[in-house]
Tab-separated table of C-alpha atoms and ligand atoms in Angstrom:
chain	number	residue	atom	x	y	z
K	1	MET	CA	-16.561	23.759	2.266
K	2	THR	CA	-14.497	22.184	5.068
K	3	THR	CA	-15.147	22.783	8.553
K	4	VAL	CA	-11.629	23.460	10.699
K	5	ILE	CA	-12.105	22.730	13.891
K	6	ASP	CA	-11.604	25.458	16.467
K	7	GLY	CA	-10.296	23.506	19.839
K	8	LYS	CA	-9.623	26.886	21.350
K	9	GLN	CA	-13.440	27.777	21.079
K	10	ALA	CA	-14.704	24.365	22.239
K	11	ALA	CA	-11.948	24.796	24.930
K	12	ALA	CA	-12.951	28.001	26.167
K	13	SER	CA	-16.884	26.520	26.286
K	14	VAL	CA	-15.646	24.057	28.540
K	15	ILE	CA	-13.775	26.248	30.784
K	16	GLU	CA	-16.879	28.547	31.086
K	17	ALA	CA	-18.884	25.599	32.347
K	18	VAL	CA	-15.999	24.373	34.520
K	19	THR	CA	-16.143	27.786	36.091
K	20	SER	CA	-19.349	27.850	36.674
K	21	ALA	CA	-19.523	24.357	38.210
K	22	ALA	CA	-16.897	25.423	40.357
K	23	ALA	CA	-18.952	28.093	41.800
K	24	GLY	CA	-21.755	25.935	42.000
K	25	TYR	CA	-19.822	23.668	43.878
K	26	GLU	CA	-18.462	26.382	46.375
K	27	LYS	CA	-22.053	27.314	46.892
K	28	GLN	CA	-23.169	24.373	47.810
K	29	THR	CA	-20.319	23.113	50.041
K	30	GLY	CA	-18.576	26.218	51.194
K	31	GLY	CA	-15.212	24.494	49.811
K	32	LYS	CA	-13.306	25.319	46.631
K	33	VAL	CA	-12.772	22.510	43.883
K	34	GLY	CA	-8.965	21.509	44.508
K	35	LEU	CA	-6.172	20.436	42.040
K	36	ALA	CA	-2.773	19.196	43.098
K	37	VAL	CA	-0.293	19.475	40.434
K	38	VAL	CA	3.128	17.440	40.895
K	39	ILE	CA	6.084	18.328	38.896
K	40	VAL	CA	9.417	16.563	39.222
K	41	GLY	CA	12.640	17.899	37.695
K	42	ASN	CA	13.801	20.518	35.600
K	43	ASP	CA	12.252	19.721	32.034
K	44	PRO	CA	11.090	22.803	30.495
K	45	ALA	CA	8.685	21.571	28.755
K	46	SER	CA	6.741	19.972	31.340
K	47	HIS	CA	7.337	22.831	33.742
K	48	ALA	CA	5.454	24.749	30.834
K	49	TYR	CA	2.360	22.539	30.767
K	50	VAL	CA	2.268	22.408	34.456
K	51	GLY	CA	2.222	26.503	34.544
K	52	SER	CA	-0.507	26.449	32.107
K	53	LYS	CA	-2.402	23.541	34.116
K	54	SER	CA	-1.790	25.610	37.716
K	55	LYS	CA	-3.048	29.037	35.886
K	56	MET	CA	-6.109	27.334	34.374
K	57	ALA	CA	-7.058	25.895	37.632
K	58	LYS	CA	-6.985	29.082	39.293
K	59	GLN	CA	-8.977	30.972	36.289
K	60	CYS	CA	-12.021	28.207	36.841
K	61	GLY	CA	-11.760	29.227	40.695
K	62	PHE	CA	-10.177	26.119	41.855
K	63	ASN	CA	-7.772	26.061	44.696
K	64	SER	CA	-4.727	25.050	42.925
K	65	VAL	CA	-1.901	23.796	44.557
K	66	GLN	CA	1.680	23.169	42.631
K	67	HIS	CA	4.421	20.839	44.280
K	68	THR	CA	7.764	21.087	42.474
K	69	LEU	CA	10.020	18.481	43.318
K	70	PRO	CA	13.860	18.281	42.621
K	71	GLU	CA	15.204	16.240	39.953
K	72	GLU	CA	16.915	13.858	42.526
K	73	THR	CA	13.329	13.068	44.494
K	74	THR	CA	13.360	9.569	45.199
K	75	GLN	CA	10.398	6.922	44.656
K	76	GLU	CA	9.639	6.825	48.427
K	77	GLU	CA	9.605	10.525	48.560
K	78	LEU	CA	7.213	10.840	45.607
K	79	MET	CA	5.023	8.163	46.680
K	80	ALA	CA	4.625	9.833	50.289
K	81	LEU	CA	3.570	12.983	48.531
K	82	VAL	CA	1.119	11.131	46.795
K	83	ALA	CA	-0.316	9.499	49.851
K	84	THR	CA	-0.671	12.924	51.468
K	85	LEU	CA	-2.523	14.635	48.727
K	86	ASN	CA	-4.868	11.213	48.743
K	87	ALA	CA	-5.644	11.934	52.122
K	88	ASP	CA	-6.259	15.590	51.918
K	89	ALA	CA	-10.067	16.294	51.799
K	90	SER	CA	-9.434	19.305	50.219
K	91	ILE	CA	-7.889	18.259	47.018
K	92	HIS	CA	-10.120	16.325	44.381
K	93	GLY	CA	-7.847	15.942	41.793
K	94	VAL	CA	-4.084	14.788	41.894
K	95	LEU	CA	-1.810	15.294	38.729
K	96	VAL	CA	1.701	14.026	38.415
K	97	GLN	CA	3.205	15.491	35.205
K	98	LEU	CA	4.858	12.877	32.936
K	99	PRO	CA	7.417	12.162	31.887
K	100	LEU	CA	9.413	11.477	35.138
K	101	PRO	CA	12.932	11.429	35.649
K	102	LYS	CA	14.201	8.318	34.432
K	103	HIS	CA	15.289	6.674	38.167
K	104	LEU	CA	11.485	6.931	39.134
K	105	GLN	CA	8.556	4.454	38.224
K	106	SER	CA	6.024	6.076	36.700
K	107	ASP	CA	3.367	3.735	36.571
K	108	ALA	CA	3.724	2.662	40.371
K	109	VAL	CA	3.301	6.390	40.938
K	110	ILE	CA	0.391	6.687	38.508
K	111	GLN	CA	-1.579	3.704	40.137
K	112	ALA	CA	-0.943	4.831	43.735
K	113	ILE	CA	-3.087	8.091	42.861
K	114	LEU	CA	-6.637	7.292	44.437
K	115	PRO	CA	-8.949	6.388	41.247
K	116	GLU	CA	-11.522	8.838	42.337
K	117	LYS	CA	-8.770	11.493	42.235
K	118	ASP	CA	-7.194	10.460	39.139
K	119	VAL	CA	-7.960	13.279	37.046
K	120	ASP	CA	-5.743	12.089	34.153
K	121	GLY	CA	-7.889	9.050	33.801
K	122	LEU	CA	-4.415	6.810	33.830
K	123	ASN	CA	-5.727	4.558	37.056
K	124	ILE	CA	-6.093	0.972	35.914
K	125	LEU	CA	-9.435	1.134	37.670
K	126	ASN	CA	-10.382	3.982	35.297
K	127	ALA	CA	-9.481	2.483	32.148
K	128	GLY	CA	-11.095	-0.696	33.328
K	129	LYS	CA	-14.400	1.229	33.619
K	130	LEU	CA	-13.835	2.712	30.168
K	131	ALA	CA	-12.937	-0.557	28.676
K	132	VAL	CA	-16.208	-2.036	29.982
K	133	GLY	CA	-18.366	0.615	28.670
K	134	ASP	CA	-18.751	2.477	31.796
K	135	LEU	CA	-18.356	6.222	30.983
K	136	GLU	CA	-20.302	7.334	33.922
K	137	THR	CA	-18.759	6.589	37.377
K	138	GLY	CA	-14.937	6.828	36.109
K	139	LEU	CA	-12.388	9.606	35.179
K	140	ILE	CA	-11.688	9.560	31.298
K	141	SER	CA	-8.153	10.170	30.094
K	142	CYS	CA	-8.385	14.066	28.948
K	143	THR	CA	-7.072	14.050	25.731
K	144	PRO	CA	-9.413	11.329	24.232
K	145	ALA	CA	-12.153	12.838	26.285
K	146	GLY	CA	-11.282	16.132	24.671
K	147	ALA	CA	-11.003	14.681	20.910
K	148	MET	CA	-14.069	13.254	21.617
K	149	LEU	CA	-15.781	16.359	22.617
K	150	LEU	CA	-14.701	17.562	19.039
K	151	VAL	CA	-16.168	14.553	17.101
K	152	ARG	CA	-19.442	15.130	18.832
K	153	GLN	CA	-19.612	18.611	17.572
K	154	ILE	CA	-19.679	17.459	14.014
K	155	HIS	CA	-21.445	14.168	14.188
K	156	GLY	CA	-23.697	14.252	17.284
K	157	THR	CA	-23.491	11.583	20.305
K	158	ASP	CA	-24.391	8.468	18.116
K	159	LEU	CA	-21.968	7.304	15.537
K	160	SER	CA	-24.147	4.605	14.154
K	161	GLY	CA	-23.135	3.294	11.038
K	162	LEU	CA	-19.725	5.327	10.680
K	163	ASN	CA	-16.301	3.981	10.144
K	164	ALA	CA	-13.583	5.184	12.500
K	165	LEU	CA	-9.812	4.762	12.446
K	166	VAL	CA	-7.810	5.588	15.147
K	167	ILE	CA	-4.105	5.652	14.459
K	168	GLY	CA	-1.846	4.924	17.598
K	169	ARG	CA	-2.694	2.195	20.591
K	170	SER	CA	-1.270	4.116	23.539
K	171	ASN	CA	-2.819	3.803	26.790
K	172	LEU	CA	-2.680	7.204	27.179
K	173	PHE	CA	-4.471	8.133	24.102
K	174	GLY	CA	-5.151	5.720	21.027
K	175	LYS	CA	-7.003	2.625	23.162
K	176	PRO	CA	-9.149	4.855	25.416
K	177	MET	CA	-10.289	7.194	22.050
K	178	ALA	CA	-11.284	3.919	20.706
K	179	GLN	CA	-13.487	2.842	23.471
K	180	LEU	CA	-15.425	6.199	23.265
K	181	LEU	CA	-16.004	5.916	19.583
K	182	LEU	CA	-17.118	2.544	20.274
K	183	ALA	CA	-19.149	3.485	23.154
K	184	ALA	CA	-20.711	5.971	20.764
K	185	ASN	CA	-21.518	3.311	18.479
K	186	ALA	CA	-19.037	3.827	15.594
K	187	THR	CA	-17.165	0.869	13.648
K	188	VAL	CA	-13.603	1.271	14.831
K	189	THR	CA	-10.541	0.182	13.727
K	190	ILE	CA	-7.114	0.704	15.635
K	191	GLY	CA	-4.115	1.280	13.141
K	192	HIS	CA	-0.404	1.071	14.629
K	193	SER	CA	3.246	0.585	13.610
K	194	ARG	CA	2.538	-2.994	12.491
K	195	SER	CA	-0.685	-2.384	10.341
K	196	HIS	CA	-0.612	-2.658	6.713
K	197	ASP	CA	-1.689	-0.321	4.300
K	198	LEU	CA	-3.060	2.239	6.663
K	199	ALA	CA	-3.846	4.320	3.442
K	200	SER	CA	-6.503	2.249	2.597
K	201	LEU	CA	-7.770	1.791	6.093
K	202	GLY	CA	-8.027	5.559	6.035
K	203	ARG	CA	-9.850	5.728	2.789
K	204	ASN	CA	-12.533	3.772	4.242
K	205	ALA	CA	-12.866	5.914	7.444
K	206	ASP	CA	-15.582	8.447	8.126
K	207	ILE	CA	-13.491	9.704	11.178
K	208	LEU	CA	-10.030	9.278	11.338
K	209	VAL	CA	-8.050	10.105	14.267
K	210	ALA	CA	-3.988	10.423	14.270
K	211	ALA	CA	-2.209	10.008	17.281
K	212	VAL	CA	1.218	8.824	16.226
K	213	GLY	CA	3.989	11.416	17.080
K	214	ARG	CA	5.046	11.657	13.279
K	215	ALA	CA	4.955	14.796	11.608
K	216	GLN	CA	2.350	15.111	8.552
K	217	MET	CA	2.444	11.157	8.014
K	218	VAL	CA	-1.274	11.247	6.964
K	219	LYS	CA	-1.597	12.178	3.244
K	220	VAL	CA	-4.505	13.274	1.292
K	221	ASP	CA	-4.897	9.936	-0.222
K	222	TRP	CA	-5.346	8.383	3.200
K	223	ILE	CA	-8.469	10.619	3.431
K	224	LYS	CA	-12.185	9.401	2.376
K	225	PRO	CA	-13.642	12.965	0.701
K	226	GLY	CA	-15.784	14.410	3.611
K	227	ALA	CA	-14.406	12.668	6.521
K	228	THR	CA	-13.592	14.261	9.971
K	229	VAL	CA	-10.083	14.275	10.716
K	230	ILE	CA	-9.098	14.849	14.297
K	231	ASP	CA	-5.166	15.415	14.278
K	232	VAL	CA	-3.773	14.695	18.021
K	233	GLY	CA	-0.118	14.668	16.991
K	234	ILE	CA	2.372	17.302	18.119
K	235	ASN	CA	5.385	17.546	16.518
K	236	ARG	CA	8.029	20.230	16.168
K	237	ILE	CA	9.579	20.478	12.711
K	238	PRO	CA	12.326	23.032	11.544
K	239	ALA	CA	11.055	26.390	10.237
K	240	PRO	CA	13.907	28.122	8.257
K	241	GLU	CA	11.423	30.378	6.701
K	242	LYS	CA	10.621	31.919	10.256
K	243	GLY	CA	14.646	32.758	10.688
K	244	GLU	CA	17.572	30.603	11.546
K	245	GLY	CA	16.973	28.018	14.112
K	246	LYS	CA	13.483	28.627	14.537
K	247	SER	CA	10.890	25.600	14.560
K	248	ARG	CA	7.287	24.964	14.449
K	249	LEU	CA	4.320	22.695	15.352
K	250	VAL	CA	2.706	20.380	12.942
K	251	GLY	CA	0.565	17.495	13.595
K	252	ASP	CA	0.417	13.947	12.592
K	253	VAL	CA	-1.762	15.059	9.523
K	254	ALA	CA	-0.589	16.612	6.698
K	255	PHE	CA	-2.991	19.737	7.016
K	256	ASP	CA	-2.622	21.887	3.887
K	257	GLU	CA	-3.329	19.201	1.538
K	258	CYS	CA	-5.789	17.118	3.852
K	259	VAL	CA	-7.983	20.178	4.251
K	260	ALA	CA	-9.025	20.266	0.612
K	261	VAL	CA	-10.400	16.678	1.080
K	262	ALA	CA	-11.932	16.533	4.432
K	263	GLY	CA	-15.401	17.511	5.702
K	264	ALA	CA	-13.795	18.563	9.046
K	265	ILE	CA	-10.377	18.621	10.143
K	266	SER	CA	-8.862	19.945	13.539
K	267	PRO	CA	-5.830	21.878	13.101
K	268	VAL	CA	-2.310	21.926	15.122
K	269	PRO	CA	-2.170	24.196	17.060
K	270	GLY	CA	-5.509	25.102	17.846
K	271	GLY	CA	-7.144	21.730	17.646
K	272	VAL	CA	-7.051	18.988	19.855
K	273	GLY	CA	-4.088	20.626	22.095
K	274	PRO	CA	-6.394	23.195	24.295
K	275	MET	CA	-8.947	20.592	24.808
K	276	THR	CA	-6.556	18.692	27.033
K	277	ILE	CA	-6.434	21.004	29.646
K	278	ALA	CA	-10.064	22.141	29.503
K	279	MET	CA	-11.022	18.329	30.035
K	280	LEU	CA	-8.414	18.016	33.134
K	281	MET	CA	-10.507	20.753	34.712
K	282	ALA	CA	-13.864	19.284	33.927
K	283	ASN	CA	-12.689	16.066	35.579
K	284	THR	CA	-11.321	17.673	38.743
K	285	ALA	CA	-14.684	19.538	38.956
K	286	ILE	CA	-16.074	16.046	38.223
K	287	ALA	CA	-14.366	14.530	40.828
K	288	ALA	CA	-15.122	17.186	43.323
K	289	TYR	CA	-18.909	16.706	43.061
K	290	ARG	CA	-18.907	13.281	43.209
K	291	THR	CA	-16.617	13.486	46.409
K	292	ALA	CA	-19.137	15.858	47.795
K	293	GLY	CA	-22.197	13.393	46.941
K	294	LEU	CA	-23.801	15.599	44.671
K	295	THR	CA	-24.570	15.218	40.834
K	296	ALA	CA	-21.498	15.690	38.992
K	297	PRO	CA	-21.776	17.999	35.795
K	298	LYS	CA	-21.449	16.673	32.502
K	299	PHE	CA	-19.018	18.687	30.054
A	301	NAP	P1	2.861	6.837	21.771
A	301	NAP	O1	2.740	6.365	23.405
A	301	NAP	O2	4.311	7.089	21.263
A	301	NAP	O3	2.155	6.099	20.745
A	301	NAP	C1	2.199	6.031	19.079
A	301	NAP	C2	1.418	5.119	18.612
A	301	NAP	O4	1.792	5.501	17.246
A	301	NAP	C3	1.712	3.499	18.808
A	301	NAP	O5	0.873	2.902	19.052
A	301	NAP	C4	2.767	3.347	17.663
A	301	NAP	O6	2.586	2.181	17.332
A	301	NAP	C5	2.240	4.397	16.507
A	301	NAP	N1	2.780	4.420	15.702
A	301	NAP	C6	4.335	4.786	15.509
A	301	NAP	N2	4.851	4.894	14.232
A	301	NAP	C7	3.649	4.670	13.589
A	301	NAP	C8	3.861	4.453	12.006
A	301	NAP	N3	5.052	4.589	11.286
A	301	NAP	N4	2.565	4.096	11.708
A	301	NAP	C9	1.557	3.797	12.454
A	301	NAP	N5	1.457	3.887	13.666
A	301	NAP	C10	2.558	4.167	14.188
A	301	NAP	O7	2.248	8.445	21.564
A	301	NAP	P2	0.781	8.709	22.289
A	301	NAP	O8	1.097	9.123	23.837
A	301	NAP	O9	-0.117	8.321	22.177
A	301	NAP	O10	1.089	10.396	21.590
A	301	NAP	C11	0.551	10.312	20.010
A	301	NAP	C12	0.884	11.486	19.554
A	301	NAP	O11	-0.119	12.628	20.427
A	301	NAP	C13	2.267	12.617	20.053
A	301	NAP	O12	2.731	13.477	19.012
A	301	NAP	C14	1.841	13.377	21.204
A	301	NAP	O13	2.760	14.305	21.412
A	301	NAP	C15	0.506	13.541	20.766
A	301	NAP	N6	-0.251	13.981	22.191
A	301	NAP	C16	-0.860	15.187	21.912
A	301	NAP	C17	-1.801	15.405	23.300
A	301	NAP	C18	-2.528	16.790	23.206
A	301	NAP	O14	-2.474	17.319	24.374
A	301	NAP	N7	-3.153	17.162	22.106
A	301	NAP	C19	-1.735	14.606	24.127
A	301	NAP	C20	-1.294	13.288	24.342
A	301	NAP	C21	-0.427	13.033	23.163
A	301	NAP	P3	3.007	0.644	18.168
A	301	NAP	O15	2.050	0.650	19.637
A	301	NAP	O16	2.982	-0.503	17.431
A	301	NAP	O17	4.496	1.292	18.644
């Protein structure tokens, strides 16, 4: 019987733990955990993401601050805001929503966020800590941290003897995911657009993680019977069955066929997606505890 991994429920458990950690922080320090989210421009999808992040932060009991800047914001103005937030002791996490409008240099902005407030885990110091196997003192990129939590639900913390294939090598997801799996003792292969015969690499994988951005690319004959399949992809495809011009979300895995062979599989939507925002809240709580010199909670 295949387990369909319930990301909504896993995320709700994390949110419950974060809410209680935020209350504990307030009790011990008299202040609130603070998250600042910055959005530049008018991209509707980014506004929707930022809206749900701010709402969730409030639900966790955080001091949630949103800075909405116009499309024509300059690099200097954005860097000045980041510097202000870096210096603000009531703010423990700073998130700049990506993608930024084309005239802005995202990397310079992201690297300007203090590593200890970089709750997206994208600063090179945080990426570097993960690369050297330090999972304790940095902040880990939210989506891989969330995907790893789902893997742990199925396999526990020690993946010794298991083969893992991560398809995708982005800094945002593929590389940190591979490092988390490696740190948990899995034998890790990273596939990408130049890999040959991903299907046979897949058939050798006890854990297959797909983060490509290609709708339903991973087919049933890529899956080792009983494998755990984590689908990170978010792709919108036409859904004429829902009405003219309608669309629906699918992952990078052909769920309907793979569910018959996998041992456990995460759906899209309702799998990894809800975990990202939950881990953002978790990182913010961790950052606040560390700043106050308190032992940070684990999620
Ligand atoms: P990305 O930066 O575009 O990276 C995609 C990766 O897939 C690259 O490493 C690329 O290889 C590889 N790739 C592209 N076409 C391929 C092919 N035909 N065969 C094998 N590999 C191929 O994307 P990303 O930011 O990592 O995101 C990946 C997916 O995850 C997207 O659908 C995104 O929406 C989703 N995502 C979801 C969440 C969430 O909250 N659930 C968060 C982040 C991302 P090369 O390096 O060789 O180009």
